Amino acid sequence: MQARETTINTSILFQNQLLATKFFVPIVSHPLISRPRLTALLQESLKRPLTLISAPAGFGKTTLLASLAQLWPANHPQLCWISLDEEDNDPQIFWTYVFTALQIQQPKRFTPLLKYLHSPQAPPLKFILTVLINLVAESTEHFVLILDDYHLIREQQVHTSLSYLIEHLPAHFHIILSTRADPPLPILQLRARRQILEVRPDQLRCTTQETRIFFQEVMDIQLPNEAIEQVTNRTEGWLVGLKLLALFLPECANPATVLEEVTGSQRYILDYLIEEVLRRQSPDMQTFLLSTCILQHLNASLCDAVLQQTGSQQMLERIEQANLFITSLDSRRQWYRYHALFAEALRCQMEQTHADLIPILHQRASIWYAEHNQITQGILHAFHAHQWQWAADLIERLPLLSFTWGAGEHDLVLLRQWLEQLPTEIVHSRPCLCLACARMLWHIASYPVLQGWLDAAETMLTASLSRTSPEQDSQLHQDQRNLLGEVIGTRAFLQSFQEDSQTVLPLCQQALALLSADNFIVRAHVTSSQPMAYYASTANDAVAAIESGLQAISLAQTARHTTLAISLTASTVIYMIGAGRLHEAQRLTQQAMQLAAQPGELVLPIGGWLSLFQGEILREWNKLDAARTLVEEAILQCQQTESLASLAFLLWGYSILLRVFLSRGELDAACSALQQVERIGLSMNQPLYICTCSFLTTIDQVRLWLACGDLGRATHWAKDLDIRERHGSPFAYEREEVACVRILLTQAQPDRALQRLEPVLQRATTGQRWGHVIEIRFLQALAHQMLHEEIQALDALSEAVRLAEPEGYIRSFVDEGASMAALLFRLREEQHTDRVIPYLDTLLAAFAQKSQVQKDQPKQVLGCTMDQPLLVPLSERELQVLQLLAHGASNQKIAQELLITVDTVKRHVSHIFSKLCVQNRVQAVIQSKNLGLLTEEI
């Protein structure tokens, strides 16, 4: 049967950094084994959304699929084949190949998808996939997308987006994955819904009968039945093992004897037989095989360049005819690849016999790839050749600075690996490269490494400026000044997250003095470093922070850099919320969203960052459902944003989602959000992580621990703070103190709480961070209430209400529970002015609404319910334990009554004692009666 042929404009594909050969169905001139059982099984793939062929290397997955493709009639179904490799971990590259494969089958139909994907302001990937689903749904043709070697994909965003596509596939679109390991896709769910066809190693293994057919009909080798069984058992039906063995057996006088002598693992058999096969090839073929084994893909031009000779096309055809583990990737016999295990064995042999030639071969390959605009492959081969200067040259050819928006995590990890291999003296000799590396890796590289790059760049540029003057070359002189200004501005940005951030403002002034007046983008970046310095350092000036943020936004808008303007808007909104200027923050985010949605503009994924803070404002205004929806959608948007700052965005996103879940009383969900925050923190440098957490998570994690009854963990955290050296800005220290105060109040230590609140109140007031002053004031009120100091409690609460009323604060009060409700009720009785009475009524109504919600839902809430006046409420199970405990039941009796273990009872009792602030059962019963927590008279 004729193989499918695909016509592709390879020049266009290469210009777009795509490998044309990856779309070709491998040519199968004859099947290694006739396996009708597998062919029949795979015909079922047209009845399921997903077919998963999962088995170790060498089980014939690709050969099986290629054979299947040849059996299907032309264009029915529409077959799209992609041979994946390591570079496809970039989500944009992965989906570019998918959309291009579809485009090949139906030209122009899928063009919009590629335009969306490669737009400078690309929409979320979910949006693009939705468009794909709708396009396919409108079509009547059947599509089969085959993704070969999917095990090379490790990027979670690719898995997530592919899962979304699989979940929503139209009935006439099917995906077949060939992989060495199960991918992280929803396989269990698909299996339960019978939406997946699975082909596993047990199905792919050659049976004894298939092994006999292989040797007799394909390799023309006759073996006794006992030997056939022995071969099958030793290779475990491994197709490549059979092929290797079959090549060697004709040379043996007694094949059965050889089988007895060859022992060990499959890898040993492979290495042994490959060496024997190589020795029997002609010298020129051995040279060709060993010299080209460093290449992932082979064509005549590339092989000629590596070998520095001609005639490679004829040699490739000879190798194919000899069936030496090479696969033709197109019907024209232009591109080939070695079987992965065969190539590995060749490389091992090459290292043993001609190790000195390997760097030379890699260098030649690197030059060829660079000349053909395949820069990534050129860089990889340059590193293998240890050609550091050439590798640096190629890295500088990449649009490094443009990666500020558009670099995925895979790109950054790959770049970091490259840079770690480069000798320090080479990196430090290139100021542009140093600056680009610092700007791209600022959130994942260590600070000493980042500072080392900037130090080197600054030293070189300063020396260069001292040797030039404006009179000699005014443009060169100004370019160097601009570059030096950007280096110093980047240093200021990094320094703004450090403890000694008071050095940031002088650095910013120094950078701005170097920059030309029309360098608006860099000026915006530099100016954006000032707000954090004003806000978090000893400068302690929220007003100045906000003003600097607005200036940076204005500069970005002047430069018409929409993405940067939106990013800076989100940063400024953070400070506005802390300053208690909620309405202004809301207006600013809405303006920025309108900027992103201007006619002709695609909605930017980075707009999701704005939505995060809109969600926080809505949460404070007690619009919890809308807040949750907005924040979750924003997180999804941020996950699909190919941006350097994506980790920082997600950190903010899960921090705000944690706060939303706390307000909703959904503690399990809140715990999951906190785990995400901690997971992301492991990938970030610590100064940035600590700084970001200080705004929300430092306090909210303590609130969550207390809400879950885990006072021990909270107490341990506070004690650890007091004994270790603290890191972070003065602002971070302040928020840690407020978190500790919440623990002290839970421990019924209001005196100590008031002592620690006084200095942080003074600092927050001086800094005009009224949002934080509100929190500190009502914590003071709660502490005074514990001390039965009603006048002081109402005075502190009155000040909090005065500040909160104009901005509509609600949840900050409601989340504190019944004690706060009682105080607000007393304040309502004491008020004689009409201005705040409607606001107090609104707050009390919100408490009543919360109480009703708690009656309708399981009692798992933060703070106190209206009928359970505790800072940390008892759960429904703890109330049951308390009731039995009050009746004098032993731990064993309680366990039997509630059908739980005695250890679980002990844990509940411990939590009850902590929440009631008592030491024993008698005190617990007395305290429970006083608080009205017991449902029966005891």
mmCIF file of N, CA and C in Angstrom, residues 234 245 248 257-265 268-270 272-273:
data_model
loop_
_atom_site.group_PDB
_atom_site.id
_atom_site.type_symbol
_atom_site.label_atom_id
_atom_site.label_comp_id
_atom_site.label_asym_id
_atom_site.label_seq_id
_atom_site.Cartn_x
_atom_site.Cartn_y
_atom_site.Cartn_z
ATOM 1 N N ARG A 234 13.749 -14.069 27.044
ATOM 2 C CA ARG A 234 14.874 -13.207 27.419
ATOM 3 C C ARG A 234 14.678 -11.764 26.972
ATOM 4 N N LEU A 245 19.020 -9.026 17.794
ATOM 5 C CA LEU A 245 19.448 -10.426 17.858
ATOM 6 C C LEU A 245 19.434 -11.062 16.474
ATOM 7 N N PHE A 248 22.477 -10.503 14.319
ATOM 8 C CA PHE A 248 23.713 -11.164 14.737
ATOM 9 C C PHE A 248 23.685 -12.678 14.513
ATOM 10 N N THR A 257 23.653 -21.837 21.148
ATOM 11 C CA THR A 257 24.764 -21.658 22.086
ATOM 12 C C THR A 257 24.977 -20.191 22.419
ATOM 13 N N VAL A 258 24.869 -19.351 21.408
ATOM 14 C CA VAL A 258 25.034 -17.912 21.642
ATOM 15 C C VAL A 258 23.990 -17.402 22.623
ATOM 16 N N LEU A 259 22.767 -17.894 22.476
ATOM 17 C CA LEU A 259 21.706 -17.456 23.373
ATOM 18 C C LEU A 259 22.032 -17.821 24.817
ATOM 19 N N GLU A 260 22.687 -18.947 25.026
ATOM 20 C CA GLU A 260 23.049 -19.343 26.382
ATOM 21 C C GLU A 260 24.167 -18.471 26.935
ATOM 22 N N GLU A 261 25.079 -18.020 26.050
ATOM 23 C CA GLU A 261 26.219 -17.231 26.517
ATOM 24 C C GLU A 261 25.851 -15.774 26.802
ATOM 25 N N VAL A 262 24.912 -15.267 26.040
ATOM 26 C CA VAL A 262 24.534 -13.864 26.217
ATOM 27 C C VAL A 262 23.559 -13.763 27.380
ATOM 28 N N THR A 263 24.028 -13.193 28.456
ATOM 29 C CA THR A 263 23.183 -13.050 29.646
ATOM 30 C C THR A 263 23.192 -11.607 30.104
ATOM 31 N N GLY A 264 22.319 -11.307 31.030
ATOM 32 C CA GLY A 264 22.282 -9.953 31.583
ATOM 33 C C GLY A 264 21.042 -9.198 31.148
ATOM 34 N N SER A 265 21.065 -7.894 31.369
ATOM 35 C CA SER A 265 19.902 -7.054 31.082
ATOM 36 C C SER A 265 19.758 -6.807 29.595
ATOM 37 N N TYR A 268 22.550 -4.752 28.237
ATOM 38 C CA TYR A 268 23.800 -5.480 27.952
ATOM 39 C C TYR A 268 23.705 -6.178 26.603
ATOM 40 N N ILE A 269 22.551 -6.800 26.355
ATOM 41 C CA ILE A 269 22.366 -7.464 25.061
ATOM 42 C C ILE A 269 22.472 -6.452 23.935
ATOM 43 N N LEU A 270 21.842 -5.304 24.144
ATOM 44 C CA LEU A 270 21.865 -4.270 23.111
ATOM 45 C C LEU A 270 23.292 -3.825 22.825
ATOM 46 N N TYR A 272 26.122 -5.293 23.451
ATOM 47 C CA TYR A 272 26.944 -6.373 22.901
ATOM 48 C C TYR A 272 26.660 -6.572 21.405
ATOM 49 N N LEU A 273 25.397 -6.644 21.052
ATOM 50 C CA LEU A 273 25.055 -6.917 19.663
ATOM 51 C C LEU A 273 25.330 -5.740 18.747
#
